[in-house]
Structures are given as structure tokens and as C-alpha cells.
PDB file of C-alpha atoms in Angstrom:
ATOM      1  CA  UNK A 268      20.178 -15.090  13.762  1.00 89.00           C
ATOM      2  CA  UNK A 269      17.440 -13.701  11.516  1.00 97.00           C
ATOM      3  CA  UNK A 270      15.112 -10.738  11.052  1.00 98.00           C
ATOM      4  CA  UNK A 271      11.351 -11.271  10.905  1.00 98.00           C
ATOM      5  CA  UNK A 272       9.515  -8.376   9.302  1.00 98.00           C
ATOM      6  CA  UNK A 273       5.770  -7.970   9.760  1.00 98.00           C
ATOM      7  CA  UNK A 274       5.633  -5.523   6.899  1.00 98.00           C
ATOM      8  CA  UNK A 275       3.700  -3.946   4.081  1.00 97.00           C
ATOM      9  CA  UNK A 276       4.134  -4.809   0.413  1.00 98.00           C
ATOM     10  CA  UNK A 277       3.120  -2.120  -2.083  1.00 95.00           C
ATOM     11  CA  UNK A 278       3.313  -1.190  -5.702  1.00 94.00           C
ATOM     12  CA  UNK A 279       4.916   2.264  -5.685  1.00 88.00           C
ATOM     13  CA  UNK A 280       3.746   4.368  -8.628  1.00 92.00           C
ATOM     14  CA  UNK A 281       6.265   7.219  -8.781  1.00 88.00           C
ATOM     15  CA  UNK A 282       5.365  10.308 -10.818  1.00 93.00           C
ATOM     16  CA  UNK A 283       8.120  12.836 -11.567  1.00 92.00           C
ATOM     17  CA  UNK A 284       6.547  16.301 -11.473  1.00 94.00           C
ATOM     18  CA  UNK A 285       7.847  19.842 -12.070  1.00 95.00           C
ATOM     19  CA  UNK A 286       6.685  20.695  -8.523  1.00 95.00           C
ATOM     20  CA  UNK A 287       4.374  19.235  -5.894  1.00 93.00           C
ATOM     21  CA  UNK A 288       0.736  19.982  -6.709  1.00 91.00           C
ATOM     22  CA  UNK A 289      -1.404  22.358  -4.703  1.00 91.00           C
ATOM     23  CA  UNK A 290      -5.138  21.951  -4.121  1.00 92.00           C
ATOM     24  CA  UNK A 291      -7.088  22.038  -7.381  1.00 93.00           C
ATOM     25  CA  UNK A 292      -3.992  21.930  -9.608  1.00 94.00           C
ATOM     26  CA  UNK A 293      -3.570  19.485 -12.490  1.00 94.00           C
ATOM     27  CA  UNK A 294      -0.007  18.636 -13.455  1.00 92.00           C
ATOM     28  CA  UNK A 295       1.429  16.547 -16.283  1.00 95.00           C
ATOM     29  CA  UNK A 296       3.996  14.047 -15.031  1.00 94.00           C
ATOM     30  CA  UNK A 297       7.348  13.988 -16.789  1.00 94.00           C
ATOM     31  CA  UNK A 298       7.893  10.307 -15.969  1.00 93.00           C
ATOM     32  CA  UNK A 299       6.190   7.286 -14.396  1.00 94.00           C
ATOM     33  CA  UNK A 300       7.935   4.298 -12.790  1.00 90.00           C
ATOM     34  CA  UNK A 301       6.542   1.312 -10.891  1.00 89.00           C
ATOM     35  CA  UNK A 302       8.688   0.014  -8.054  1.00 90.00           C
ATOM     36  CA  UNK A 303       8.365  -2.569  -5.338  1.00 95.00           C
ATOM     37  CA  UNK A 304       7.672  -0.596  -2.176  1.00 93.00           C
ATOM     38  CA  UNK A 305       5.910  -0.315   1.126  1.00 94.00           C
ATOM     39  CA  UNK A 306       7.836   0.445   4.274  1.00 95.00           C
ATOM     40  CA  UNK A 307       7.941  -3.247   5.082  1.00 97.00           C
ATOM     41  CA  UNK A 308       9.247  -4.416   1.710  1.00 97.00           C
ATOM     42  CA  UNK A 309      11.799  -1.575   1.668  1.00 97.00           C
ATOM     43  CA  UNK A 310      13.143  -2.604   5.083  1.00 98.00           C
ATOM     44  CA  UNK A 311      13.284  -6.271   4.127  1.00 98.00           C
ATOM     45  CA  UNK A 312      15.266  -5.564   0.990  1.00 98.00           C
ATOM     46  CA  UNK A 313      17.585  -3.158   2.826  1.00 98.00           C
ATOM     47  CA  UNK A 314      18.307  -5.684   5.574  1.00 98.00           C
ATOM     48  CA  UNK A 315      18.958  -8.459   3.019  1.00 98.00           C
ATOM     49  CA  UNK A 316      21.301  -6.214   1.047  1.00 98.00           C
ATOM     50  CA  UNK A 317      23.081  -5.339   4.277  1.00 98.00           C
ATOM     51  CA  UNK A 318      23.783  -9.036   4.803  1.00 98.00           C
ATOM     52  CA  UNK A 319      20.986 -10.470   6.962  1.00 98.00           C
ATOM     53  CA  UNK A 320      18.577 -13.358   6.597  1.00 98.00           C
ATOM     54  CA  UNK A 321      15.111 -11.811   6.426  1.00 98.00           C
ATOM     55  CA  UNK A 322      11.715 -13.505   6.572  1.00 98.00           C
ATOM     56  CA  UNK A 323       8.832 -11.302   5.466  1.00 98.00           C
ATOM     57  CA  UNK A 324       5.361 -11.717   7.005  1.00 98.00           C
ATOM     58  CA  UNK A 325       2.724  -9.988   4.889  1.00 98.00           C
ATOM     59  CA  UNK A 326      -0.029 -10.234   2.298  1.00 98.00           C
ATOM     60  CA  UNK A 327      -0.750  -9.323  -1.296  1.00 98.00           C
ATOM     61  CA  UNK A 328      -3.849  -9.492  -3.467  1.00 98.00           C
ATOM     62  CA  UNK A 329      -4.427 -11.465  -6.671  1.00 97.00           C
ATOM     63  CA  UNK A 330      -2.532  -8.678  -8.455  1.00 95.00           C
ATOM     64  CA  UNK A 331       0.569  -8.986  -6.261  1.00 96.00           C
ATOM     65  CA  UNK A 332       2.415 -12.096  -7.473  1.00 97.00           C
ATOM     66  CA  UNK A 333       5.046  -9.925  -9.184  1.00 97.00           C
ATOM     67  CA  UNK A 334       5.873  -8.221  -5.860  1.00 97.00           C
ATOM     68  CA  UNK A 335       6.321 -11.524  -4.039  1.00 98.00           C
ATOM     69  CA  UNK A 336       8.512 -12.831  -6.862  1.00 98.00           C
ATOM     70  CA  UNK A 337      10.639  -9.713  -6.736  1.00 97.00           C
ATOM     71  CA  UNK A 338      11.125 -10.039  -2.974  1.00 98.00           C
ATOM     72  CA  UNK A 339      12.182 -13.640  -3.556  1.00 98.00           C
ATOM     73  CA  UNK A 340      14.609 -12.584  -6.294  1.00 98.00           C
ATOM     74  CA  UNK A 341      16.169 -10.074  -3.882  1.00 97.00           C
ATOM     75  CA  UNK A 342      16.754 -12.854  -1.311  1.00 98.00           C
ATOM     76  CA  UNK A 343      13.885 -12.257   1.117  1.00 98.00           C
ATOM     77  CA  UNK A 344      12.098 -15.245   2.652  1.00 98.00           C
ATOM     78  CA  UNK A 345       8.520 -15.299   1.269  1.00 98.00           C
ATOM     79  CA  UNK A 346       6.911 -18.441   2.764  1.00 98.00           C
ATOM     80  CA  UNK A 347       4.894 -16.281   5.215  1.00 98.00           C
ATOM     81  CA  UNK A 348       3.379 -13.968   2.578  1.00 98.00           C
ATOM     82  CA  UNK A 349      -0.290 -14.783   2.025  1.00 98.00           C
ATOM     83  CA  UNK A 350      -2.437 -14.086  -1.022  1.00 97.00           C
ATOM     84  CA  UNK A 351      -5.849 -12.652  -0.136  1.00 97.00           C
ATOM     85  CA  UNK A 352      -8.860 -11.379  -2.059  1.00 97.00           C
ATOM     86  CA  UNK A 353      -8.139  -7.695  -1.322  1.00 96.00           C
ATOM     87  CA  UNK A 354      -6.054  -5.685  -3.828  1.00 97.00           C
ATOM     88  CA  UNK A 355      -2.349  -5.334  -3.120  1.00 97.00           C
ATOM     89  CA  UNK A 356      -1.395  -2.141  -1.317  1.00 97.00           C
ATOM     90  CA  UNK A 357      -0.124   0.668  -3.448  1.00 93.00           C
ATOM     91  CA  UNK A 358       1.233   4.179  -3.150  1.00 89.00           C
ATOM     92  CA  UNK A 359       0.942   7.120  -5.513  1.00 93.00           C
ATOM     93  CA  UNK A 360       4.116   9.136  -5.047  1.00 88.00           C
ATOM     94  CA  UNK A 361       4.669  12.599  -6.482  1.00 92.00           C
ATOM     95  CA  UNK A 362       8.324  13.707  -6.571  1.00 88.00           C
ATOM     96  CA  UNK A 363       9.615  17.167  -7.443  1.00 90.00           C
ATOM     97  CA  UNK A 364      13.098  17.823  -8.916  1.00 89.00           C
ATOM     98  CA  UNK A 365      14.591  18.688  -5.510  1.00 83.00           C
ATOM     99  CA  UNK A 366      13.601  15.247  -4.177  1.00 79.00           C
ATOM    100  CA  UNK A 367      10.706  16.154  -1.872  1.00 83.00           C
ATOM    101  CA  UNK A 368       7.591  14.026  -2.217  1.00 84.00           C
ATOM    102  CA  UNK A 369       3.902  13.633  -1.463  1.00 89.00           C
ATOM    103  CA  UNK A 370       2.410  10.141  -0.985  1.00 87.00           C
ATOM    104  CA  UNK A 371      -1.127   8.797  -1.202  1.00 90.00           C
ATOM    105  CA  UNK A 372      -1.252   5.345   0.388  1.00 87.00           C
ATOM    106  CA  UNK A 373      -3.796   2.548  -0.134  1.00 94.00           C
ATOM    107  CA  UNK A 374      -3.095  -0.199   2.419  1.00 94.00           C
ATOM    108  CA  UNK A 375      -5.246  -2.931   0.853  1.00 97.00           C
ATOM    109  CA  UNK A 376      -4.023  -6.459   1.531  1.00 98.00           C
ATOM    110  CA  UNK A 377      -1.530  -5.183   4.101  1.00 98.00           C
ATOM    111  CA  UNK A 378      -4.401  -4.947   6.589  1.00 97.00           C
ATOM    112  CA  UNK A 379      -5.636  -8.502   5.976  1.00 97.00           C
ATOM    113  CA  UNK A 380      -3.136 -10.537   8.013  1.00 97.00           C
ATOM    114  CA  UNK A 381      -4.545 -13.175  10.350  1.00 97.00           C
ATOM    115  CA  UNK A 382      -3.634 -14.483  13.806  1.00 97.00           C
ATOM    116  CA  UNK A 383      -3.041 -17.958  12.349  1.00 97.00           C
ATOM    117  CA  UNK A 384      -0.649 -16.559   9.753  1.00 97.00           C
ATOM    118  CA  UNK A 385       1.257 -14.647  12.416  1.00 97.00           C
ATOM    119  CA  UNK A 386       1.414 -17.652  14.773  1.00 97.00           C
ATOM    120  CA  UNK A 387       2.649 -19.932  12.003  1.00 97.00           C
ATOM    121  CA  UNK A 388       5.396 -17.499  11.011  1.00 97.00           C
ATOM    122  CA  UNK A 389       6.700 -16.743  14.504  1.00 97.00           C
ATOM    123  CA  UNK A 390       6.635 -20.408  15.518  1.00 96.00           C
ATOM    124  CA  UNK A 391       9.729 -20.705  13.317  1.00 96.00           C
ATOM    125  CA  UNK A 392      11.597 -17.844  15.007  1.00 97.00           C
ATOM    126  CA  UNK A 393      14.324 -18.297  17.599  1.00 97.00           C
ATOM    127  CA  UNK A 394      14.990 -16.425  20.800  1.00 97.00           C
ATOM    128  CA  UNK A 395      17.314 -13.545  19.993  1.00 97.00           C
ATOM    129  CA  UNK A 396      15.980 -13.065  16.476  1.00 98.00           C
ATOM    130  CA  UNK A 397      14.788  -9.562  15.565  1.00 98.00           C
ATOM    131  CA  UNK A 398      11.114  -8.784  14.934  1.00 98.00           C
ATOM    132  CA  UNK A 399      10.356  -5.466  13.224  1.00 98.00           C
ATOM    133  CA  UNK A 400       7.018  -3.832  12.394  1.00 97.00           C
ATOM    134  CA  UNK A 401       5.711  -0.584  10.898  1.00 96.00           C
ATOM    135  CA  UNK A 402       2.259   0.975  10.996  1.00 95.00           C
ATOM    136  CA  UNK A 403       1.161  -0.197   7.525  1.00 95.00           C
ATOM    137  CA  UNK A 404      -0.234  -3.591   8.548  1.00 97.00           C
ATOM    138  CA  UNK A 405      -2.660  -4.951  11.106  1.00 97.00           C
ATOM    139  CA  UNK A 406      -1.659  -7.400  13.893  1.00 97.00           C
ATOM    140  CA  UNK A 407       1.093  -5.149  15.272  1.00 97.00           C
ATOM    141  CA  UNK A 408       0.256  -5.362  18.985  1.00 97.00           C
ATOM    142  CA  UNK A 409      -0.349  -9.109  18.688  1.00 98.00           C
ATOM    143  CA  UNK A 410       3.002  -9.567  16.955  1.00 98.00           C
ATOM    144  CA  UNK A 411       4.842  -7.424  19.480  1.00 98.00           C
ATOM    145  CA  UNK A 412       3.424  -9.431  22.379  1.00 98.00           C
ATOM    146  CA  UNK A 413       4.239 -12.730  20.667  1.00 98.00           C
ATOM    147  CA  UNK A 414       7.741 -11.550  19.835  1.00 98.00           C
ATOM    148  CA  UNK A 415       8.401 -10.724  23.456  1.00 97.00           C
ATOM    149  CA  UNK A 416       7.044 -14.111  24.527  1.00 97.00           C
ATOM    150  CA  UNK A 417       9.378 -15.817  22.035  1.00 96.00           C
ATOM    151  CA  UNK A 418      12.382 -13.934  23.452  1.00 98.00           C
ATOM    152  CA  UNK A 419      12.852 -11.910  20.262  1.00 98.00           C
ATOM    153  CA  UNK A 420      14.240  -8.367  20.064  1.00 98.00           C
ATOM    154  CA  UNK A 421      11.087  -6.402  19.233  1.00 98.00           C
ATOM    155  CA  UNK A 422      11.555  -3.295  17.081  1.00 98.00           C
ATOM    156  CA  UNK A 423       9.047  -0.772  15.761  1.00 98.00           C
ATOM    157  CA  UNK A 424       9.318   1.924  13.116  1.00 97.00           C
ATOM    158  CA  UNK A 425       6.596   4.387  14.094  1.00 93.00           C
ATOM    159  CA  UNK A 426       5.396   5.372  10.637  1.00 90.00           C
ATOM    160  CA  UNK A 427       2.953   6.294   9.324  1.00 90.00           C
ATOM    161  CA  UNK A 428       2.491   7.792  12.759  1.00 92.00           C
ATOM    162  CA  UNK A 429      -0.607   6.958  14.785  1.00 93.00           C
ATOM    163  CA  UNK A 430      -0.447   7.616  18.539  1.00 92.00           C
ATOM    164  CA  UNK A 431      -2.789   4.761  19.456  1.00 93.00           C
ATOM    165  CA  UNK A 432      -0.891   2.226  17.357  1.00 94.00           C
ATOM    166  CA  UNK A 433       2.459   3.240  18.840  1.00 93.00           C
ATOM    167  CA  UNK A 434       1.211   3.200  22.409  1.00 93.00           C
ATOM    168  CA  UNK A 435      -0.309  -0.266  21.895  1.00 96.00           C
ATOM    169  CA  UNK A 436       3.125  -1.747  21.151  1.00 97.00           C
ATOM    170  CA  UNK A 437       5.255   0.349  23.540  1.00 95.00           C
ATOM    171  CA  UNK A 438       5.070  -2.111  26.482  1.00 96.00           C
ATOM    172  CA  UNK A 439       6.661  -4.838  24.352  1.00 97.00           C
ATOM    173  CA  UNK A 440       9.406  -2.879  22.573  1.00 98.00           C
ATOM    174  CA  UNK A 441      13.170  -3.189  22.876  1.00 97.00           C
ATOM    175  CA  UNK A 442      13.834  -0.762  20.027  1.00 97.00           C
ATOM    176  CA  UNK A 443      11.903   2.221  18.625  1.00 97.00           C
ATOM    177  CA  UNK A 444      12.760   4.208  15.508  1.00 97.00           C
ATOM    178  CA  UNK A 445      10.895   7.420  14.686  1.00 94.00           C
ATOM    179  CA  UNK A 446      11.583  10.796  13.109  1.00 93.00           C
ATOM    180  CA  UNK A 447      11.738  14.162  14.809  1.00 93.00           C
ATOM    181  CA  UNK A 448       8.119  15.068  14.047  1.00 92.00           C
ATOM    182  CA  UNK A 449       6.884  11.670  15.217  1.00 94.00           C
ATOM    183  CA  UNK A 450       8.875  12.001  18.435  1.00 94.00           C
ATOM    184  CA  UNK A 451       7.075  15.286  19.138  1.00 94.00           C
ATOM    185  CA  UNK A 452       3.700  13.709  18.341  1.00 94.00           C
ATOM    186  CA  UNK A 453       4.391  10.779  20.650  1.00 93.00           C
ATOM    187  CA  UNK A 454       5.428  13.099  23.488  1.00 93.00           C
ATOM    188  CA  UNK A 455       2.222  15.086  23.010  1.00 93.00           C
ATOM    189  CA  UNK A 456       0.144  11.912  23.122  1.00 91.00           C
ATOM    190  CA  UNK A 457       1.956  10.109  25.949  1.00 91.00           C
ATOM    191  CA  UNK A 458       3.384  12.984  27.978  1.00 92.00           C
ATOM    192  CA  UNK A 459       6.829  11.350  27.767  1.00 90.00           C
ATOM    193  CA  UNK A 460       9.955  12.300  25.851  1.00 89.00           C
ATOM    194  CA  UNK A 461      11.828   9.496  24.037  1.00 87.00           C
ATOM    195  CA  UNK A 462      14.268   8.996  26.913  1.00 87.00           C
ATOM    196  CA  UNK A 463      11.375   8.500  29.324  1.00 91.00           C
ATOM    197  CA  UNK A 464       9.609   5.691  27.483  1.00 92.00           C
ATOM    198  CA  UNK A 465      11.458   2.839  29.226  1.00 92.00           C
ATOM    199  CA  UNK A 466      12.673   1.417  25.902  1.00 96.00           C
ATOM    200  CA  UNK A 467      16.241   0.127  25.730  1.00 95.00           C
ATOM    201  CA  UNK A 468      17.097   1.735  22.392  1.00 97.00           C
ATOM    202  CA  UNK A 469      15.462   4.717  20.697  1.00 97.00           C
ATOM    203  CA  UNK A 470      16.647   6.228  17.414  1.00 98.00           C
ATOM    204  CA  UNK A 471      15.300   9.566  16.218  1.00 97.00           C
ATOM    205  CA  UNK A 472      16.034  10.329  12.580  1.00 95.00           C
ATOM    206  CA  UNK A 473      16.625  14.021  11.945  1.00 92.00           C
ATOM    207  CA  UNK A 474      16.679  14.294   8.148  1.00 86.00           C
ATOM    208  CA  UNK A 475      19.516  16.469   6.931  1.00 84.00           C
ATOM    209  CA  UNK A 476      20.768  16.719  10.533  1.00 90.00           C
ATOM    210  CA  UNK A 477      21.435  12.999  10.804  1.00 93.00           C
ATOM    211  CA  UNK A 478      20.173  10.673  13.544  1.00 96.00           C
ATOM    212  CA  UNK A 479      20.315  10.348  17.316  1.00 97.00           C
ATOM    213  CA  UNK A 480      20.404   7.230  19.484  1.00 98.00           C
ATOM    214  CA  UNK A 481      19.225   7.381  23.086  1.00 97.00           C
ATOM    215  CA  UNK A 482      20.138   4.561  25.442  1.00 95.00           C
ATOM    216  CA  UNK A 483      17.036   4.124  27.598  1.00 93.00           C
ATOM    217  CA  UNK A 484      19.019   2.454  30.373  1.00 91.00           C
ATOM    218  CA  UNK A 485      21.959   4.817  30.742  1.00 92.00           C
ATOM    219  CA  UNK A 486      20.626   7.990  29.093  1.00 92.00           C
ATOM    220  CA  UNK A 487      23.700   8.133  26.838  1.00 95.00           C
ATOM    221  CA  UNK A 488      23.169   9.933  23.526  1.00 96.00           C
ATOM    222  CA  UNK A 489      24.944   9.142  20.248  1.00 97.00           C
ATOM    223  CA  UNK A 490      24.622  11.642  17.381  1.00 97.00           C
ATOM    224  CA  UNK A 491      25.416  10.491  13.851  1.00 96.00           C
ATOM    225  CA  UNK A 492      25.583  13.263  11.206  1.00 93.00           C
ATOM    226  CA  UNK A 493      23.937  13.032   7.815  1.00 89.00           C
ATOM    227  CA  UNK A 494      26.260  12.872   4.837  1.00 92.00           C
ATOM    228  CA  UNK A 495      26.441  15.570   2.146  1.00 89.00           C
ATOM    229  CA  UNK A 496      24.426  14.540  -0.908  1.00 89.00           C
ATOM    230  CA  UNK A 497      22.244  16.203  -3.500  1.00 87.00           C
ATOM    231  CA  UNK A 498      18.790  14.653  -3.090  1.00 85.00           C
ATOM    232  CA  UNK A 499      16.987  13.241  -6.101  1.00 84.00           C
ATOM    233  CA  UNK A 500      14.207  11.322  -4.340  1.00 81.00           C
ATOM    234  CA  UNK A 501      13.879  10.980  -0.556  1.00 83.00           C
ATOM    235  CA  UNK A 502      11.314   8.142  -0.785  1.00 82.00           C
ATOM    236  CA  UNK A 503      12.539   5.045   1.040  1.00 90.00           C
ATOM    237  CA  UNK A 504      15.627   6.639   2.565  1.00 93.00           C
ATOM    238  CA  UNK A 505      14.352   6.240   6.119  1.00 94.00           C
ATOM    239  CA  UNK A 506      13.390   2.617   5.451  1.00 96.00           C
ATOM    240  CA  UNK A 507      16.863   1.964   4.045  1.00 97.00           C
ATOM    241  CA  UNK A 508      18.403   3.487   7.176  1.00 97.00           C
ATOM    242  CA  UNK A 509      16.223   1.294   9.413  1.00 97.00           C
ATOM    243  CA  UNK A 510      16.927  -1.898   7.477  1.00 98.00           C
ATOM    244  CA  UNK A 511      20.659  -1.308   7.617  1.00 98.00           C
ATOM    245  CA  UNK A 512      20.592  -0.488  11.335  1.00 98.00           C
ATOM    246  CA  UNK A 513      18.663  -3.654  12.150  1.00 98.00           C
ATOM    247  CA  UNK A 514      20.926  -5.749   9.970  1.00 98.00           C
ATOM    248  CA  UNK A 515      23.919  -4.310  11.800  1.00 98.00           C
ATOM    249  CA  UNK A 516      22.396  -5.322  15.128  1.00 97.00           C
ATOM    250  CA  UNK A 517      21.530  -8.749  13.725  1.00 97.00           C
ATOM    251  CA  UNK A 518      25.175  -9.207  12.793  1.00 97.00           C
ATOM    252  CA  UNK A 519      26.442  -8.077  16.186  1.00 97.00           C
ATOM    253  CA  UNK A 520      27.558  -4.546  15.363  1.00 97.00           C
ATOM    254  CA  UNK A 521      27.293  -1.892  18.073  1.00 96.00           C
ATOM    255  CA  UNK A 522      25.069   1.043  17.175  1.00 96.00           C
ATOM    256  CA  UNK A 523      28.150   3.252  16.988  1.00 96.00           C
ATOM    257  CA  UNK A 524      29.073   1.241  13.858  1.00 97.00           C
ATOM    258  CA  UNK A 525      25.638   0.273  12.555  1.00 98.00           C
ATOM    259  CA  UNK A 526      24.265   3.831  12.450  1.00 98.00           C
ATOM    260  CA  UNK A 527      27.075   5.416  10.388  1.00 97.00           C
ATOM    261  CA  UNK A 528      26.848   2.539   7.920  1.00 97.00           C
ATOM    262  CA  UNK A 529      23.081   3.030   7.704  1.00 97.00           C
ATOM    263  CA  UNK A 530      23.600   6.771   7.189  1.00 96.00           C
ATOM    264  CA  UNK A 531      25.809   6.030   4.177  1.00 97.00           C
ATOM    265  CA  UNK A 532      23.198   3.694   2.742  1.00 97.00           C
ATOM    266  CA  UNK A 533      20.479   6.339   3.175  1.00 96.00           C
ATOM    267  CA  UNK A 534      22.692   8.960   1.550  1.00 95.00           C
ATOM    268  CA  UNK A 535      23.172   6.773  -1.502  1.00 96.00           C
ATOM    269  CA  UNK A 536      19.442   6.074  -1.564  1.00 95.00           C
ATOM    270  CA  UNK A 537      18.341   9.721  -1.750  1.00 92.00           C
ATOM    271  CA  UNK A 538      20.510  10.155  -4.843  1.00 92.00           C
ATOM    272  CA  UNK A 539      18.411   7.547  -6.705  1.00 91.00           C
ATOM    273  CA  UNK A 540      14.903   7.395  -8.155  1.00 82.00           C
ATOM    274  CA  UNK A 541      12.815   4.583  -6.691  1.00 83.00           C
ATOM    275  CA  UNK A 542      12.242   2.495  -3.612  1.00 88.00           C
ATOM    276  CA  UNK A 543      13.068  -1.150  -2.797  1.00 92.00           C
ATOM    277  CA  UNK A 544      14.480  -1.931  -6.254  1.00 92.00           C
ATOM    278  CA  UNK A 545      17.284   0.626  -5.963  1.00 95.00           C
ATOM    279  CA  UNK A 546      18.366   0.188  -2.326  1.00 97.00           C
ATOM    280  CA  UNK A 547      22.177  -0.060  -2.348  1.00 97.00           C
ATOM    281  CA  UNK A 548      24.101  -3.276  -1.750  1.00 97.00           C
ATOM    282  CA  UNK A 549      26.458  -3.493   1.220  1.00 97.00           C
ATOM    283  CA  UNK A 550      29.534  -3.469  -1.033  1.00 97.00           C
ATOM    284  CA  UNK A 551      28.349  -0.186  -2.561  1.00 96.00           C
ATOM    285  CA  UNK A 552      27.844   1.348   0.868  1.00 97.00           C
ATOM    286  CA  UNK A 553      31.239   0.201   2.112  1.00 95.00           C
ATOM    287  CA  UNK A 554      32.951   1.572  -1.003  1.00 93.00           C
ATOM    288  CA  UNK A 555      31.170   4.937  -0.963  1.00 90.00           C
ATOM    289  CA  UNK A 556      33.209   8.030  -0.121  1.00 87.00           C
ATOM    290  CA  UNK A 557      31.539  11.255   0.962  1.00 80.00           C
TER     291      UNK A 557
END
């Protein structure tokens, strides 16, 4: 089995600040780091480090060769990453000492995927493989429909949240992951709570309160608590959680096992500065004691 990720690839420029800026304020950064990032790249690296075969479908600009090479070095399949004439996506991330952040996102090449590129990539997928998407690329609804037609398990991480984008893929989804705020936004837009969407599996991440799985067929609810950790940088923690959950499913784990493992990975992640480059390896997660 394998995971196919229609996902963003960004350069994450992370600025360590004394506090998050307010309107009109100029702050001197204490530190600047450049990391491989984007919700898509983060999830690909997390799923690879959790033990899965991952094929990334995406795009970079002429300035993005380093990002593709880094994905390759981390074990992600890169044959379906195109180079286009639009600059590579990037994020400007401000992080305060307590770990909270603000993010300015430029999507760039992530919105330049083509139908031919998508068709070529998914023609190599097998029934039962996992397809995952986030709302940082184009071609999401087309990919979700194609994934269903190929017999894949279609998953969607509903961030950055856009009601129209989510509702466009809902008819094709087997699995939806969103946070508590996004769940409220989706209910407001659709009139339906997560357990009323008709989706087999829904996970709502709850930050410091953990995560909740709702079985759309039986209505059963599984709550997984967050682990105690002092946050350093929360950027990428949700992506790490998602990548580990999907890898667990890919490897045949029930959600009752995949979610606690993913919670440990996310807890380790928030104690680190950075994004894809610092996502923990499976052996680290298994050895961690909280």
C-alpha cells in the first residue's frame, strides 16, 4: 500500500520574535531559519518517517530545486513534482517564545498543478491506496473524484479552511481531518455537524485537549488526550499528527492505536523549532515517555 499526497511545498521562513506583532508594530527578530514546509510537504515527511511509502504530487518554481531534493533525501517519492514558471510557495512565520505563531502564506507554484499531471500520477496508484489533500493546492475536487474512481481511500485535511473548497470534496471523502474552529465553520456553512456529514471517519483536533474521532457509520466517539509538553513552536504539529495517523491506517493500525501514536509525534514536534525538517522519526516516537 502507499500514500499519495496532493500537497503544497513551501519554503518556511521562521522568525523568532519576543512577541507576536500588532498592527503597525516593527519588531527585530532574534533568529531566522529556513525550513522545508507547506502542509503537504510536512504530511509527506511525517508519513514517511512513520513508516509509509509516500508519493508527493505537487509543483515548485525555478527556485524550488532544493525543496524537491530535500523531500527526496527524506524518502518521499518525487517523480510527480513538476517545475513551473511561478515562484515556489513560501510562508513567513512569526513565533513567540511560548510557541504561538502567525503565518503569512504565498501559495505560488502550489496552485499551478495541471489535470495531465494529476492523471499521470494517479494512474500509478492502486485500489486501497490512500490519497490525501489539503487546501494549499488547486485540483482538489478533481483529485478527490479521481481517487474515488480508482478505489482509493480519499482523505482531506481541511486547512487553510475555505467552506467552498471543503464542500466541493465532501461527496468523495472517506476521511476528514479538521480542527475545532474549522468544524464550527463547516457546520455554519453546511448546516451539518461532523457526525452528520456522511463521512466514514472524521477526526477533530482539539489542541491542548487532544483529538476526537467520530465514526460516521456507527456514531462511536474515540477521545485521545493531548500529552503534557512545554510548547516551543506549534507550527507543523497538526500536519505531523495527520501524517502519522494516515501512515498508521496505511499500515493497518486501527485508529485506537494510530491516534495515540500520532499524538506522541505531535507532542514531540511542538517541543522543536521548525517544520518538515524536524518531524520526529518513528523510533523516537515509540521511545518517548510522557
